[in-house]
Coordinates of C-alpha atoms in Angstrom, one line a residue:
M20 CA 191.8 48.4 94.1
R21 CA 190.5 44.9 94.7
S22 CA 190.4 44.0 98.3
V23 CA 192.6 40.9 98.8
V24 CA 191.8 38.9 101.9
R25 CA 193.6 35.5 102.1
T26 CA 192.1 32.6 104.1
G27 CA 193.3 29.1 104.3
R28 CA 196.6 29.9 102.6
R29 CA 199.5 27.6 102.9
V30 CA 202.8 29.2 103.7
G31 CA 206.3 27.8 103.2
G32 CA 209.7 28.5 104.8
A33 CA 211.2 32.0 104.6
G34 CA 214.7 31.3 103.5
A35 CA 216.0 30.7 107.0
G36 CA 216.6 27.0 106.9
R37 CA 213.0 26.1 107.7
P38 CA 211.2 23.7 105.3
A39 CA 208.9 25.0 102.6
G40 CA 205.3 23.8 102.6
H41 CA 204.8 24.2 106.4
G42 CA 201.2 25.1 105.9
R43 CA 198.7 26.8 108.3
A44 CA 195.4 28.6 107.9
R45 CA 194.7 32.0 109.3
G46 CA 192.9 30.5 112.2
V47 CA 196.2 28.7 113.1
L48 CA 198.0 32.0 112.7
A49 CA 195.8 33.5 115.3
A50 CA 196.3 30.5 117.6
V51 CA 200.1 30.8 117.3
A52 CA 199.9 34.5 118.0
L53 CA 197.7 34.1 121.0
A54 CA 199.7 31.1 122.4
G55 CA 202.5 33.5 123.1
C56 CA 200.5 35.8 125.2
G57 CA 201.9 34.6 128.5
A58 CA 205.0 35.8 130.3
L59 CA 206.6 37.0 127.1
L60 CA 203.6 38.6 125.4
A61 CA 200.8 40.7 126.6
G62 CA 197.8 42.5 125.1
C63 CA 197.3 40.4 121.9
S64 CA 194.4 41.7 119.8
P65 CA 191.6 39.7 118.3
E66 CA 191.9 38.3 114.8
G67 CA 191.4 41.1 112.2
G68 CA 193.0 43.8 114.2
P69 CA 196.7 44.7 114.9
A70 CA 198.4 41.7 116.4
G71 CA 199.8 41.9 119.9
P72 CA 203.4 42.3 120.9
A73 CA 206.0 39.9 119.9
G74 CA 209.4 39.4 121.4
A75 CA 211.0 38.1 124.6
S76 CA 211.9 40.2 127.6
P77 CA 212.5 43.9 127.3
P78 CA 215.8 44.7 125.5
R79 CA 219.0 44.7 127.5
G80 CA 220.9 47.9 128.0
A81 CA 221.7 50.0 124.9
P82 CA 225.1 49.3 123.3
S83 CA 228.0 51.2 124.8
G84 CA 228.9 54.2 122.7
S85 CA 225.4 54.5 121.3
A86 CA 224.9 57.7 119.3
S87 CA 221.6 58.4 121.2
A88 CA 223.2 58.4 124.7
S89 CA 222.6 61.7 126.4
A90 CA 221.3 63.1 129.6
S91 CA 217.9 63.8 128.1
A92 CA 215.5 61.1 127.1
P93 CA 215.0 60.7 123.3
S94 CA 211.7 61.5 121.8
A95 CA 209.6 58.3 121.4
A96 CA 207.2 57.2 118.6
P97 CA 203.7 56.6 119.9
A98 CA 203.0 53.2 121.3
K99 CA 200.2 52.5 118.9
G100 CA 200.3 53.1 115.1
S101 CA 198.2 52.4 112.1
V102 CA 198.5 51.2 108.5
E103 CA 196.2 52.1 105.6
V104 CA 196.6 50.4 102.2
T105 CA 196.0 53.4 99.9
G106 CA 196.7 51.8 96.5
E107 CA 198.2 49.2 94.3
I108 CA 201.0 50.4 92.0
A109 CA 201.6 47.1 90.2
R110 CA 200.4 43.5 90.0
D111 CA 201.3 40.3 88.2
L112 CA 205.1 40.6 88.9
E113 CA 207.2 37.6 89.0
S114 CA 209.5 37.0 92.0
P115 CA 210.1 40.7 92.8
W116 CA 212.9 41.3 95.3
G117 CA 214.8 44.6 95.2
V118 CA 213.1 47.9 94.6
A119 CA 214.7 51.3 93.8
P120 CA 212.5 54.4 93.4
L121 CA 213.5 56.7 90.6
P122 CA 213.5 60.5 90.9
D123 CA 210.3 60.8 88.9
G124 CA 208.4 58.4 91.1
D125 CA 208.7 55.3 88.8
L126 CA 210.3 52.2 90.3
L127 CA 213.0 49.8 89.3
V128 CA 212.1 46.3 90.3
A129 CA 214.4 43.2 90.3
S130 CA 213.0 39.8 89.4
R131 CA 215.0 37.3 91.4
D132 CA 214.4 34.3 89.2
K133 CA 214.3 36.0 85.8
G134 CA 217.4 38.1 86.4
T135 CA 215.7 41.2 84.8
I136 CA 215.2 44.7 86.0
S137 CA 211.9 46.4 85.0
R138 CA 210.7 49.9 85.2
V139 CA 207.3 50.1 86.7
S140 CA 205.2 53.3 86.0
A141 CA 203.8 54.9 89.1
A142 CA 201.0 56.3 87.0
S143 CA 199.8 53.2 85.1
G144 CA 201.5 50.3 86.8
K145 CA 202.9 49.0 83.5
A146 CA 206.1 47.1 83.9
V147 CA 208.7 47.3 81.1
V148 CA 211.9 45.3 81.2
I149 CA 214.9 47.7 80.9
G150 CA 217.5 44.9 80.7
K151 CA 218.8 41.6 82.0
V152 CA 221.7 41.4 84.3
P153 CA 224.4 39.1 82.8
G154 CA 225.7 36.3 84.9
V155 CA 222.7 35.9 87.2
A156 CA 222.3 32.2 88.2
P157 CA 219.0 31.8 90.0
G158 CA 218.4 28.9 92.3
G159 CA 217.2 28.3 95.7
E160 CA 217.2 31.7 97.5
G161 CA 219.7 33.1 95.0
G162 CA 219.3 35.2 91.9
L163 CA 218.9 38.9 91.3
L164 CA 218.3 40.3 94.7
G165 CA 218.9 43.9 96.1
L166 CA 218.9 47.1 94.0
A167 CA 220.1 50.6 94.9
L168 CA 220.7 53.8 93.0
S169 CA 224.0 55.6 93.1
P170 CA 224.0 58.7 95.4
S171 CA 225.0 60.6 92.3
F172 CA 222.3 58.9 90.1
A173 CA 221.2 62.2 88.6
S174 CA 224.6 62.6 86.9
D175 CA 226.1 59.1 86.7
R176 CA 222.8 57.0 86.1
M177 CA 224.3 54.0 87.9
V178 CA 222.1 51.2 89.3
Y179 CA 223.7 48.8 91.7
A180 CA 222.6 45.2 92.0
Y181 CA 223.4 42.3 94.3
F182 CA 223.2 38.9 92.6
T183 CA 224.1 35.3 92.6
T184 CA 226.4 33.8 90.0
E185 CA 227.5 30.3 89.4
S186 CA 230.5 30.9 91.7
D187 CA 229.6 33.6 94.2
N188 CA 227.3 36.5 95.2
R189 CA 228.5 39.8 94.0
I190 CA 227.7 43.5 93.6
A191 CA 227.9 45.2 90.2
R192 CA 226.8 48.5 88.8
M193 CA 225.3 49.3 85.4
R194 CA 224.6 52.5 83.7
Y195 CA 220.9 53.0 82.9
D196 CA 220.4 54.7 79.6
E197 CA 216.7 55.5 79.0
K198 CA 217.4 56.6 75.4
R199 CA 218.1 53.1 74.3
E200 CA 215.5 50.5 73.4
P201 CA 213.6 48.8 76.2
G202 CA 215.4 45.6 77.1
Q203 CA 218.8 47.2 76.1
Q204 CA 219.0 50.0 78.5
L205 CA 221.4 48.5 81.0
G206 CA 225.1 48.9 80.2
A207 CA 227.7 46.2 80.8
P208 CA 228.1 45.4 84.5
D209 CA 231.1 46.8 86.4
T210 CA 231.8 44.4 89.3
V211 CA 232.2 46.4 92.5
L212 CA 232.6 43.4 94.9
R213 CA 232.9 39.7 94.3
G214 CA 233.6 36.7 96.4
I215 CA 230.6 36.8 98.7
P216 CA 229.8 33.2 99.5
K217 CA 226.8 31.7 97.8
G218 CA 224.5 28.8 98.7
V219 CA 221.2 27.3 98.1
V220 CA 220.0 29.2 101.2
H221 CA 221.1 32.3 103.1
N222 CA 222.5 34.5 100.4
G223 CA 221.5 37.8 102.1
G224 CA 221.2 40.3 99.3
R225 CA 220.0 43.7 100.6
I226 CA 222.0 46.7 99.5
A227 CA 221.6 50.3 100.4
F228 CA 223.5 53.6 100.4
G229 CA 223.8 55.1 103.9
P230 CA 223.6 58.7 105.0
D231 CA 227.4 58.7 104.6
R232 CA 227.0 57.9 100.9
M233 CA 228.8 54.6 101.4
L234 CA 227.4 51.3 100.1
Y235 CA 226.2 48.7 102.7
A236 CA 225.3 45.1 102.0
G237 CA 223.7 42.3 104.1
T238 CA 225.1 38.8 103.5
G239 CA 224.2 35.3 104.7
E240 CA 226.4 32.5 105.8
T241 CA 225.0 30.1 103.1
G242 CA 224.2 27.5 105.7
E243 CA 227.8 27.1 106.7
T244 CA 227.5 28.6 110.2
G245 CA 231.2 29.0 110.8
L246 CA 231.4 31.7 108.1
A247 CA 229.5 34.1 110.4
Q248 CA 232.4 34.3 112.9
D249 CA 235.2 34.0 110.3
R250 CA 236.4 37.6 109.9
K251 CA 238.1 36.7 106.7
S252 CA 234.9 35.6 105.0
L253 CA 232.3 38.0 103.6
G254 CA 229.5 35.6 104.6
G255 CA 227.3 36.3 107.6
K256 CA 228.3 40.0 107.7
I257 CA 227.2 43.5 107.1
L258 CA 229.6 45.1 104.7
R259 CA 230.5 48.8 104.2
M260 CA 232.3 50.0 101.2
T261 CA 232.9 53.0 98.9
P262 CA 230.7 53.2 95.7
D263 CA 233.8 51.6 94.0
G264 CA 233.8 48.6 96.4
Q265 CA 236.8 49.6 98.5
P266 CA 237.1 49.5 102.3
V267 CA 236.0 52.7 104.0
H268 CA 238.1 54.8 106.4
G269 CA 236.5 54.2 109.8
N270 CA 235.7 50.5 109.1
P271 CA 236.7 48.2 112.1
E272 CA 239.6 46.9 110.0
P273 CA 241.1 49.4 107.5
D274 CA 241.7 46.9 104.8
S275 CA 238.4 45.1 105.0
V276 CA 234.8 45.9 104.0
V277 CA 233.4 43.9 107.0
Y278 CA 231.4 46.2 109.2
S279 CA 229.8 43.8 111.6
H280 CA 229.8 40.0 111.9
G281 CA 228.1 37.1 113.6
H282 CA 225.0 37.3 111.4
R283 CA 222.9 34.4 110.0
N284 CA 221.1 36.0 107.0
V285 CA 220.6 39.7 106.8
Q286 CA 217.9 40.9 104.4
G287 CA 216.9 44.3 105.9
L288 CA 218.9 47.5 106.2
A289 CA 217.6 51.0 107.2
W290 CA 218.7 54.2 109.0
D291 CA 216.7 56.2 111.4
Q292 CA 216.7 60.0 111.6
D293 CA 219.8 59.9 113.8
K294 CA 221.7 57.9 111.3
R295 CA 221.6 54.7 113.3
L296 CA 221.7 51.5 111.2
W297 CA 219.1 48.9 111.8
A298 CA 219.1 45.4 110.3
A299 CA 216.6 42.5 110.2
E300 CA 217.9 39.0 110.4
F301 CA 216.5 35.5 110.0
G302 CA 216.9 33.2 113.0
Q303 CA 216.9 29.5 112.7
N304 CA 214.2 27.7 114.6
T305 CA 213.4 30.0 117.5
W306 CA 214.0 33.7 117.2
D307 CA 214.1 36.2 114.3
E308 CA 215.9 39.5 115.1
L309 CA 216.0 43.3 114.7
N310 CA 219.5 44.5 115.5
L311 CA 221.0 47.9 116.1
I312 CA 224.3 47.8 114.2
E313 CA 227.6 49.1 115.6
P314 CA 230.8 48.8 113.7
G315 CA 232.9 45.8 114.7
A316 CA 230.2 44.3 116.9
N317 CA 229.6 40.6 117.0
Y318 CA 225.9 39.6 116.8
G319 CA 226.4 36.1 118.0
W320 CA 225.5 33.6 115.3
P321 CA 225.9 30.6 115.6
Q322 CA 226.6 30.7 119.2
A323 CA 223.5 32.8 119.9
E324 CA 220.0 33.1 118.5
G325 CA 217.9 35.8 120.0
K326 CA 218.7 37.3 123.4
A327 CA 221.3 35.1 124.8
G328 CA 223.3 37.5 126.9
L329 CA 226.7 36.1 126.0
A330 CA 229.8 38.1 126.8
G331 CA 231.3 39.9 123.8
M332 CA 228.2 39.4 121.6
R333 CA 225.3 41.9 121.0
D334 CA 221.8 40.9 121.7
P335 CA 219.0 41.9 119.3
V336 CA 216.8 44.9 120.2
A337 CA 213.6 42.9 119.4
V338 CA 212.9 39.3 118.6
W339 CA 210.0 37.3 117.1
R340 CA 209.0 33.6 116.9
T341 CA 210.0 32.5 113.4
D342 CA 206.4 31.7 112.4
E343 CA 205.5 35.3 113.2
A344 CA 208.2 37.0 111.2
S345 CA 210.9 35.6 109.0
P346 CA 212.0 39.2 108.3
S347 CA 213.0 40.5 105.0
G348 CA 213.1 44.2 104.1
I349 CA 212.8 47.1 106.5
A350 CA 212.2 50.8 106.3
V351 CA 212.0 53.7 108.8
A352 CA 209.0 56.1 108.8
R353 CA 207.3 58.2 111.4
G354 CA 209.8 57.2 114.1
S355 CA 209.3 53.5 113.7
V356 CA 211.0 50.6 111.9
W357 CA 208.6 48.8 109.5
M358 CA 209.6 45.2 108.9
A359 CA 208.2 42.8 106.2
G360 CA 207.5 39.3 107.3
L361 CA 207.7 36.4 104.8
K362 CA 206.5 33.3 106.7
G363 CA 204.7 35.6 109.1
E364 CA 202.8 37.3 106.3
R365 CA 202.5 40.6 108.2
L366 CA 204.0 44.0 108.5
W367 CA 205.6 44.7 111.8
R368 CA 205.9 48.2 113.4
I369 CA 208.6 48.7 116.0
P370 CA 208.2 52.2 117.5
L371 CA 211.6 53.7 118.5
A372 CA 212.7 55.8 121.4
G373 CA 216.3 56.6 120.4
D374 CA 218.2 53.3 120.2
R375 CA 215.5 51.0 121.7
P376 CA 211.9 50.2 121.2
A377 CA 209.4 52.7 122.8
A378 CA 206.8 50.0 123.0
E379 CA 206.1 46.4 122.0
P380 CA 206.0 45.7 118.2
E381 CA 202.6 45.7 116.5
A382 CA 201.6 43.6 113.5
F383 CA 199.4 44.7 110.6
L384 CA 198.0 43.2 107.4
Q385 CA 198.3 39.7 108.9
G386 CA 197.5 37.2 106.1
R387 CA 195.9 39.7 103.7
Y388 CA 198.6 39.7 101.0
G389 CA 200.6 36.7 101.7
R390 CA 204.4 36.8 102.1
L391 CA 205.9 40.2 102.3
R392 CA 209.4 40.8 100.9
S393 CA 210.4 44.5 100.7
V394 CA 209.5 47.8 102.4
V395 CA 210.6 51.1 100.9
A396 CA 210.2 54.6 102.6
L397 CA 209.0 57.3 100.3
G398 CA 209.2 60.1 102.8
G399 CA 206.8 61.3 105.5
D400 CA 204.1 58.8 106.2
R401 CA 204.3 56.9 102.9
L402 CA 205.7 53.4 102.3
L403 CA 205.8 50.9 99.4
L404 CA 205.3 47.2 100.3
V405 CA 206.3 44.4 97.9
T406 CA 204.7 40.9 98.2
S407 CA 206.5 37.6 97.6
E408 CA 204.1 34.9 96.6
T409 CA 205.7 33.9 93.3
D410 CA 209.1 32.9 94.9
R411 CA 208.2 29.2 94.9
R412 CA 207.4 29.3 98.6
G413 CA 204.1 31.1 98.5
S414 CA 200.6 30.3 97.2
P415 CA 200.1 32.8 94.4
E416 CA 196.7 34.0 93.6
A417 CA 195.4 36.2 90.7
G418 CA 197.3 39.4 90.7
D419 CA 200.3 38.2 92.6
D420 CA 202.9 39.6 93.0
R421 CA 202.0 43.2 93.9
I422 CA 203.4 46.5 94.9
L423 CA 201.2 48.4 97.4
T424 CA 201.2 52.0 98.7
L425 CA 200.7 52.5 102.4
T426 CA 200.1 55.4 104.6
V427 CA 201.4 54.7 108.2
R428 CA 201.2 56.4 111.6

C-alpha cells in the first residue's frame, strides 16, 4: 500500500452550512487543535501523534431511563486507543458515500454523484457497477447516499438505498440478482418511504438496520431550521420504521416513523453492545455533536447547538469545534465510537463507559487521507474507512477516493 501523507491540502465545508474552499494547511490544523488546549481541552499531543481531547465540559448527567443505569458501574473502554491502517481495498472511486458489506466480504458502494452502486471485490479491489438507481437527482449534498442490506438478505437479496430525487429524499429497496449481467443486477426500486424534505444542503442520508431489525434513517432539515422542531415533518429527525416503511410499535407516536427530533443534519448511526443508539450530527458554526438517542427526545436544534442545558432538550454526549470534525459516518468497535471527520480530516475515537464517554476523545490519521466519509465495523477490532475527496469539496490526489482497512484498539 502506498503511504499517503497529505500536506498543504485545502479543505472545504462539510455539508453543515459552512462555505467550501475554507483552506488550511496541516500546520494550521495543528494550531487550531492546540489553540483549544485551555479550559476546555487538555493534554493535546504534538503534530503526527493522536490529537488531544476535543469537546467542552464533561457531559451532563445521563438521560433519564438510560438502559445502562444500574447500581454497578459499567465497564469502560481504555482511555487511550490506537489505529493501524492495514490495507487498501479500493482506490479511484468517485464520490463514494454509503457502504454495505456483503456476506462473502465484498462491498456494495454507492456513488453519490453518479447514482450507481458498485460491487468492490475484497480480494482484488476491482469495482464493477451492478446497477444505477432510477430517479437519483444529484446536486449539492444530495444524490445516492446511504446503503443497507435487508436483515433477511440471504433469502430476499434486498438492498436499501437513501437518495435524493427531483422532489424529495426517499428510501427504496431493490432486489440484487447476481445472475444478471453487470449493470443490470438491480431490480426496479420499491419505494419504502418518500417525502423526506430535500435541499441543496442537509439531506442527512445514513440508513441502518438496528438490533431490533427495524430500519433507521438520519435526515437533515435542508437549511430550513424550523423543520427540526416540526413533528409533522420528516426533516431534521431520526426515523424508525419496519422494513416496509411503516411506523413501529413502540415509536413515540404510533402513527409516525419519527423517533427523535431537533436534529440539524444526522449522518452517522451506530449501536453499542448494549443496543444503545448513537448518532453523529453536524453543528452550524460552533459545535458538532455525538448524541445518545432516546425515543421521543428533543435534541435542541435550532434553539441549541452543543451543550446548552435547555429545559426539555437533550445535550450531546460529546462536542467538537466544527473545524475538527464535521462528522459523517460512525461505527462501534472495541467499546468505542469511531467517527469520521470531513472538514476535520481525522478519525475520532470516543471510548465509552456505558452511556457516557470513559475519557476524552482521541483523534487519529489527521490530514493523512483527507476528508473521511464512512466508517463500517467488520467485527472485533476491524473497521473500514471511506474517504471523500471527490465530493467537490475536497482536493483529490492520485488514487482518491479510497476504502481502507483498519485495526483499532
